[in-house]
Coordinates of C-alpha atoms (C1' of nucleotides) in Angstrom, one line a residue:
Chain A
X194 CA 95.7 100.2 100.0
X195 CA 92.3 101.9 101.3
X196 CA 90.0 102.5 104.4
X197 CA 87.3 101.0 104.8
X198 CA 85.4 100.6 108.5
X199 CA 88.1 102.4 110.2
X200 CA 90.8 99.5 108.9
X201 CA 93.5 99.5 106.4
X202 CA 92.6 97.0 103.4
X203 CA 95.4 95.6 101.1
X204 CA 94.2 93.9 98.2
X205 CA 96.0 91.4 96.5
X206 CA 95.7 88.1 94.3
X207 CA 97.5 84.7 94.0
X208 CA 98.1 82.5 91.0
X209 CA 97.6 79.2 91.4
X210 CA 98.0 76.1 88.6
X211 CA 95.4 73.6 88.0
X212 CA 94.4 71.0 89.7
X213 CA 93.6 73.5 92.4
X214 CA 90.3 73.3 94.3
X215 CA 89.6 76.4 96.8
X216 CA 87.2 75.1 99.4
X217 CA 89.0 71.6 100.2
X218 CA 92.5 73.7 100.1
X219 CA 91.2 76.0 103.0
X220 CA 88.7 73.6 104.8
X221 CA 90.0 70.3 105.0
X222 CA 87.2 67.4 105.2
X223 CA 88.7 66.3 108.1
X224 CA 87.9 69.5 110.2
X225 CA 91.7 70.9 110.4
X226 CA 91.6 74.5 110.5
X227 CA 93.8 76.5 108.1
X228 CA 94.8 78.8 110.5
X229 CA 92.4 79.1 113.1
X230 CA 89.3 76.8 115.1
X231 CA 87.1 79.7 114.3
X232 CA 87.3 80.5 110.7
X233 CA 84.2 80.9 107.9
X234 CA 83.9 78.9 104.4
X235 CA 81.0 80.4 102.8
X236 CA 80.6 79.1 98.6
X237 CA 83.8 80.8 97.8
X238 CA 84.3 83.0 100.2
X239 CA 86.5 82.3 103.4
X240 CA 86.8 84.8 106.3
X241 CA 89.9 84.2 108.6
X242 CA 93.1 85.3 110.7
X243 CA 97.3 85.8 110.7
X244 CA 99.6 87.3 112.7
X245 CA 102.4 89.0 111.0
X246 CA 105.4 89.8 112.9
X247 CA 105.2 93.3 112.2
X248 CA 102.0 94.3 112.1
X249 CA 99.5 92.1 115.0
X250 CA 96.5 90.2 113.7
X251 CA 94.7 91.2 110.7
X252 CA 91.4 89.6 109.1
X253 CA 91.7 87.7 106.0
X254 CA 89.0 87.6 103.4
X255 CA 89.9 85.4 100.2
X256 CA 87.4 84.8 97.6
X257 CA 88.2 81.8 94.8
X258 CA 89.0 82.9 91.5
X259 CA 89.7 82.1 87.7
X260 CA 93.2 80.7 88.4
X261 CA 93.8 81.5 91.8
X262 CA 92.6 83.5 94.7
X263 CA 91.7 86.9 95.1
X264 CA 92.6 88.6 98.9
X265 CA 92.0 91.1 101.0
X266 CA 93.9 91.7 104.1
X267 CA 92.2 94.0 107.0
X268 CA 94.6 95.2 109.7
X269 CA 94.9 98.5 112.1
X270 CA 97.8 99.6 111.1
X271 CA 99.2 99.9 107.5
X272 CA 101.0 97.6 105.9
X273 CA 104.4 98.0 104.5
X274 CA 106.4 96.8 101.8
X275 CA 108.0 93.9 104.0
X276 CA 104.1 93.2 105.7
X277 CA 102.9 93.1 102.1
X278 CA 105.6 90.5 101.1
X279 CA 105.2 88.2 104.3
X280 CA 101.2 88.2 104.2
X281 CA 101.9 87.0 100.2
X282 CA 104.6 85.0 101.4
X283 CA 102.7 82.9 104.1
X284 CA 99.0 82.9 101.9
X285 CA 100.8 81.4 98.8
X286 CA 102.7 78.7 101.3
X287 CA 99.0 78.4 102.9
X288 CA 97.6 78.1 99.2
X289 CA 100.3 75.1 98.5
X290 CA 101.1 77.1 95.3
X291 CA 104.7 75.1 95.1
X292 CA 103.0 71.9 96.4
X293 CA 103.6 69.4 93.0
X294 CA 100.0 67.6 92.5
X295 CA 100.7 66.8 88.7
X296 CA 104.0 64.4 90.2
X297 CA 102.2 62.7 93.2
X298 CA 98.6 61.7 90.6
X299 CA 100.9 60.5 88.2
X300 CA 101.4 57.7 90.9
X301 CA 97.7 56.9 90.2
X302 CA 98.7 54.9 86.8
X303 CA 100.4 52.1 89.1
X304 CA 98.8 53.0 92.7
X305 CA 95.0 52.3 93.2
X306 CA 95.1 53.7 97.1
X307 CA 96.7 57.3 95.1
X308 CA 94.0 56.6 92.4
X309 CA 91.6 56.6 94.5
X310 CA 92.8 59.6 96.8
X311 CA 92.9 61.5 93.4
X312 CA 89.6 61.2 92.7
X313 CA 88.1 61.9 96.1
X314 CA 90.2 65.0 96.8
X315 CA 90.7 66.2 93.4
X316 CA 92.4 69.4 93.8
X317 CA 93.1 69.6 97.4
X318 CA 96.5 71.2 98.1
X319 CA 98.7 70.7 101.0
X320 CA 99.5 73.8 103.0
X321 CA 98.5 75.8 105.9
X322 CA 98.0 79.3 107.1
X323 CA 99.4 79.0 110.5
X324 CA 102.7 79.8 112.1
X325 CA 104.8 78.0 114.2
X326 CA 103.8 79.1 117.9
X327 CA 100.0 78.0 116.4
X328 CA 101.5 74.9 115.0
X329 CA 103.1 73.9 118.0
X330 CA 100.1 75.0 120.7
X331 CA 98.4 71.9 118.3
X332 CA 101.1 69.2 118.4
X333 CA 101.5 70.0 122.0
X334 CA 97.1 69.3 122.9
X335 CA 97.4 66.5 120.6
X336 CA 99.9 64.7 122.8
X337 CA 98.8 61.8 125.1
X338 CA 95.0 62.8 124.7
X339 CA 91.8 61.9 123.1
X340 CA 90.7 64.1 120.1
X341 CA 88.1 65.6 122.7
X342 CA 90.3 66.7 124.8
X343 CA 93.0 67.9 122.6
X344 CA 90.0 70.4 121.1
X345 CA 88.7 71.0 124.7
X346 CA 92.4 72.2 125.1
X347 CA 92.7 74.4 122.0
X348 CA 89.7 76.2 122.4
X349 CA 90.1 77.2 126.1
X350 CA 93.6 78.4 125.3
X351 CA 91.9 80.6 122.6
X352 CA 88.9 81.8 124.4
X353 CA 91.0 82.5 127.6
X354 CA 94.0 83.7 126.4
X355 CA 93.4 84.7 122.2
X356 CA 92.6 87.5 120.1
X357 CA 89.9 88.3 118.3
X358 CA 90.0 90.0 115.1
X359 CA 86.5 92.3 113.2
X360 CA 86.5 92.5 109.9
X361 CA 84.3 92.9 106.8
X362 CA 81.3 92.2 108.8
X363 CA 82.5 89.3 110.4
X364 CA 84.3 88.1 114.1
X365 CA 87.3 85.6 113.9
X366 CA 88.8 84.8 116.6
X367 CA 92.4 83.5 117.0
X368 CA 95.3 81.5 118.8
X369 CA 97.1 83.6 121.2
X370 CA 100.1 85.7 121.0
X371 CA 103.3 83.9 122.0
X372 CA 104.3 87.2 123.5
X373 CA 101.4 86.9 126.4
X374 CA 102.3 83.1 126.8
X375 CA 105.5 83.5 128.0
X376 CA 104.7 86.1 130.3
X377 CA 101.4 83.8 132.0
X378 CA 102.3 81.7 134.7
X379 CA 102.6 77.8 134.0
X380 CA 100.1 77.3 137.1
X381 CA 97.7 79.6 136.2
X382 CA 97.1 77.9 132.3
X383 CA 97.2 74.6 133.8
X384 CA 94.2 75.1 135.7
X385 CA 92.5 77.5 133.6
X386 CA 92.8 74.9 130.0
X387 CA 93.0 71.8 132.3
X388 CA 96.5 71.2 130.4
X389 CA 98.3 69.5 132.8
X390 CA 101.5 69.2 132.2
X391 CA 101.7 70.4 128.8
X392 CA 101.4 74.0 130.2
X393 CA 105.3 73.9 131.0
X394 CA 106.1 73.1 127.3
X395 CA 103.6 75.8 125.9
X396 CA 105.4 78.3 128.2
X397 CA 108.8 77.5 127.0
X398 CA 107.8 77.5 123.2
X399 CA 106.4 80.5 123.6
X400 CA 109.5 82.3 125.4
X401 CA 111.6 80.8 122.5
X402 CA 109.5 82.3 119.9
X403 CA 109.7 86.0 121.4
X404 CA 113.3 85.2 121.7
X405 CA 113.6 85.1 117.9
X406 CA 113.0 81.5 116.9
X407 CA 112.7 81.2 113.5
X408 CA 109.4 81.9 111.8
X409 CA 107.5 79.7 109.3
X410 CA 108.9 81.4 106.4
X411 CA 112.3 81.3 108.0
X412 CA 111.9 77.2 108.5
X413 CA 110.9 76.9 104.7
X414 CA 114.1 78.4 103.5
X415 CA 116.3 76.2 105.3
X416 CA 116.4 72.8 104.4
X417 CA 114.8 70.4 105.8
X418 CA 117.4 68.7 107.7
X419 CA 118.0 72.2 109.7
X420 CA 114.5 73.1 109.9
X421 CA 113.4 69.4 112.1
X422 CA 117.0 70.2 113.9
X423 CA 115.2 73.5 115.3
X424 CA 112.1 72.7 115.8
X425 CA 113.2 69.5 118.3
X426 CA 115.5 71.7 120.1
X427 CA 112.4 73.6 121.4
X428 CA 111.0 72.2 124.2
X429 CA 107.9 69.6 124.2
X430 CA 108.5 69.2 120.4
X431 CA 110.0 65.5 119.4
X432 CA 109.9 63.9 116.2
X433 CA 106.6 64.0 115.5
X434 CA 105.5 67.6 116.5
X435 CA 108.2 68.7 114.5
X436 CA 107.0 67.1 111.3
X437 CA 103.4 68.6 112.0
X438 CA 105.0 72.2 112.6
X439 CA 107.6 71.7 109.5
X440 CA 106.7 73.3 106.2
X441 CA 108.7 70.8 104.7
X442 CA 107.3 67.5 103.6
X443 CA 107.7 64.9 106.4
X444 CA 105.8 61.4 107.5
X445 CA 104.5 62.2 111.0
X446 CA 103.0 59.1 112.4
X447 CA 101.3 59.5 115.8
X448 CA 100.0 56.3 117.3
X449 CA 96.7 56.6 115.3
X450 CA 97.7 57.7 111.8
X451 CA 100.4 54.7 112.5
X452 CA 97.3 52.2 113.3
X453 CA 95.4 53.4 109.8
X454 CA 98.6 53.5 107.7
X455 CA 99.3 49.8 108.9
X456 CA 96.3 49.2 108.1
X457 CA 96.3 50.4 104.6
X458 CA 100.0 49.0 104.0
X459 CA 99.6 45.9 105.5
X460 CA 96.1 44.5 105.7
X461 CA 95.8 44.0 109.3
X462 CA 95.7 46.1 113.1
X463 CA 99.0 46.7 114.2
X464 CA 99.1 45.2 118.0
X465 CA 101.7 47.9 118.8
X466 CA 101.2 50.5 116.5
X467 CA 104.1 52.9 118.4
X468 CA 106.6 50.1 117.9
X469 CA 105.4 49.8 113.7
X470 CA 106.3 53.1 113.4
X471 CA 109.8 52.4 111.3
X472 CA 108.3 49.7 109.2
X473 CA 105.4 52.1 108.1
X474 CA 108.1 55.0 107.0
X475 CA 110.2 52.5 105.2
X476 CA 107.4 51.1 103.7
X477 CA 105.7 54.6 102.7
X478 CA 109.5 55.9 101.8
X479 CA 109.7 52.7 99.1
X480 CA 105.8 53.1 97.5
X481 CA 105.5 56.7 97.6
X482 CA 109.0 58.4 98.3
X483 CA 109.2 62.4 98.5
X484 CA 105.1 62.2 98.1
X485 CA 104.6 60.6 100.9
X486 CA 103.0 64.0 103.0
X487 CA 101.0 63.8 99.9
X488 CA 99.4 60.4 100.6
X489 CA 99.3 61.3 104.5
X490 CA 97.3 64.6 104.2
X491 CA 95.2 62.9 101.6
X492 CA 94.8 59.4 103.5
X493 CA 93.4 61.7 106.5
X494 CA 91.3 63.6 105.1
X495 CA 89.7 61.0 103.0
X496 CA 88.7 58.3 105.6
X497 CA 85.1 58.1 105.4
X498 CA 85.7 57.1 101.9
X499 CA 88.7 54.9 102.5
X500 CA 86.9 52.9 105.0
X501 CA 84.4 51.3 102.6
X502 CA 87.6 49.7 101.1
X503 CA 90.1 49.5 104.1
X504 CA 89.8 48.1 107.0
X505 CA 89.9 51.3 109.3
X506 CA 90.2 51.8 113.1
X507 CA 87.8 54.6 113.9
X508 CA 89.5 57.3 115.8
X509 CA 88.5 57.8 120.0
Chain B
dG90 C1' 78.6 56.1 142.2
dC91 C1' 83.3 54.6 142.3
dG92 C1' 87.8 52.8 140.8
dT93 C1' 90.7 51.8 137.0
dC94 C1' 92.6 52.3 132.6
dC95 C1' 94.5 54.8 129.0
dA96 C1' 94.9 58.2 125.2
dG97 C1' 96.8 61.1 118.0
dG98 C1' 104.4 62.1 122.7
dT99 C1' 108.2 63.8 125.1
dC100 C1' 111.7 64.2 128.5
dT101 C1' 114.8 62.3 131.8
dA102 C1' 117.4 59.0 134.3
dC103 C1' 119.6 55.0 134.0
dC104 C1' 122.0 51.3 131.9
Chain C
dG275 C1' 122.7 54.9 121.9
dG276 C1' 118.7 52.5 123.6
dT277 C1' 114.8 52.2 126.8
dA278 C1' 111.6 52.2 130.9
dG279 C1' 108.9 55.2 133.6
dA280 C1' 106.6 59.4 134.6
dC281 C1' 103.7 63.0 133.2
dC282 C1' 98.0 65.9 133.7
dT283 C1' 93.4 65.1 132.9
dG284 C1' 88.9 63.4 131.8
dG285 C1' 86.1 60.1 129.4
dA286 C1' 85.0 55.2 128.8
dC287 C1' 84.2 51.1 130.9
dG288 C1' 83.3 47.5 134.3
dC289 C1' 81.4 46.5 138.6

DNA sequence: GCGTCCAGGTCTACC
DNA sequence: GGTAGACCTGGACGC
């Protein structure tokens, strides 16, 4: 640990196996952020944010290296053995360092859609950065909205309500705390993010994680049975929300990703595509089984190359 | 310019 | 246990 700038910086570095490719890990082609809208890829370099639970935000700056990832972590106050072990903890679940590439390419022998997703995304590992109370202020502005709005959504909560975190030259700014959720008023967000009534469910998430709800970390070491079980008891999160907020594998189909995976499973535009849904899982459950996140994070971020050999619905 | 429709779910009431 | 209807808002579309 040393100062530098007036902050505490913990350095630190992460194995991770081949096939392991550092820029599509952290920045998605599709645009997802890792961990928040306003994070920096630069070559190798990436510049962005966490909250821990014990120690507030703190800048991240992870550089790609032989075999892994080197870090640094920039924070006000120090961190302590148990900061140390959850900032490792969340990077290397960020990093998808457990995520098993080797088993879902082997599918490639008898699967030309995985053959193909191999060779576009060669690399690209699964995880994210971000913790459940992020997770879920997502899944929540994706529901019943156009992508636009959804972002429109996101980015007001952050620039009205987030924190901002400087760092090793740089300005990241990030989601808000749950802590000053839950003590805003429902009205108030609603007409300051244009919500509507997603503002109620934001609210109550956020009340549930200052009342101890189980953190990211916490999720992964329950199954997966008990993690969905929690998550869809908080409020505004169903089915699908909890599959996006899970850190365990899941199949969540929206009524878009359910349109493109009929698509790709079935040759044709779902008239329905809400009512598909349970064909699509059993269908992705028999072809791909326990790699089936694999083929959804790769199918989504892979679309502008998919469509030249699918027929694709273009997202609104 | 104005009215209508509907979107990357979830909850609730009702049967 | 299954299902219809309501929910905010703003952009797209037709006229």
């Amino acid at each position: 640990m040393e100062r530098r700038a007036g902050m505490n910086v913990y350095s630190f570095e992460i194995d991770v196996d081949d096939p392991f490719d550092f820029g599509l890990t952290v920045k998605k082609p599709a645009g997802w952020h890792w961990s928040t809208p306003f994070e920096v890829l630069d070559d190798r370099v990436f510049w962005t944010a966490l909250r821990l639970s014990g120690c507030g935000l703190i800048g991240l700056r992870l550089t790609a290296s032989e075999g892994g990832v080197k870090g640094e972590a920039f924070s006000r106050r120090k961190l302590d053995d148990k900061g140390q072990e959850e900032l490792i903890g969340r990077v290397r679940l960020g990093l998808g360092v457990e995520d098993y590439l080797e088993g879902f390419y082997a599918l490639a022998d008898q699967d030309p859609l995985i053959r193909r997703l191999k060779d576009d995304l060669f690399g690209m590992r699964l995880g994210f950065l971000s913790d459940v109370f992020e997770r879920a202020l997502l899944t929540i502005c994706l529901q019943m909205a156009p992508m636009k709005r959804s972002n429109q959504m996101m980015k007001c909560l952050i620039q009205c309500y987030g924190e901002e975190v400087r760092f090793d030259g740089r300005k990241v700014q990030h989601w808000p705390a749950a802590k000053l959720i839950s003590g805003t008023g429902v009205e108030e967000m609603r007409k300051r993010c244009n919500l509507g009534y997603r503002a109620e469910p934001i609210r109550r998430v956020a009340a549930a994680i200052v009342g101890g709800f189980p953190s990211v970390l916490e999720l992964r070491r329950m199954s997966a049975e008990e993690a969905a079980k929690a998550l869809k008891g908080l409020y505004g999160v169903g089915i699908y929300s909890a599959q996006i907020i899970s850190p365990h594998y899941g199949f969540p189909l929206d009524v878009w990703s359910a349109r493109i995976f009929y698509e790709i499973l079935f040759g044709e535009t779902p008239a329905e595509p809400r009512k598909a849904i349970g064909k699509i899982e059993a269908e992705a459950e028999r072809r791909w089984g326990r790699y089936r996140w694999h083929v959804f994070v790769y199918v989504l971020n892979d679309l502008s190359n998919l469509s030249k050999h699918y027929r694709i619905t273009k997202p609104v």
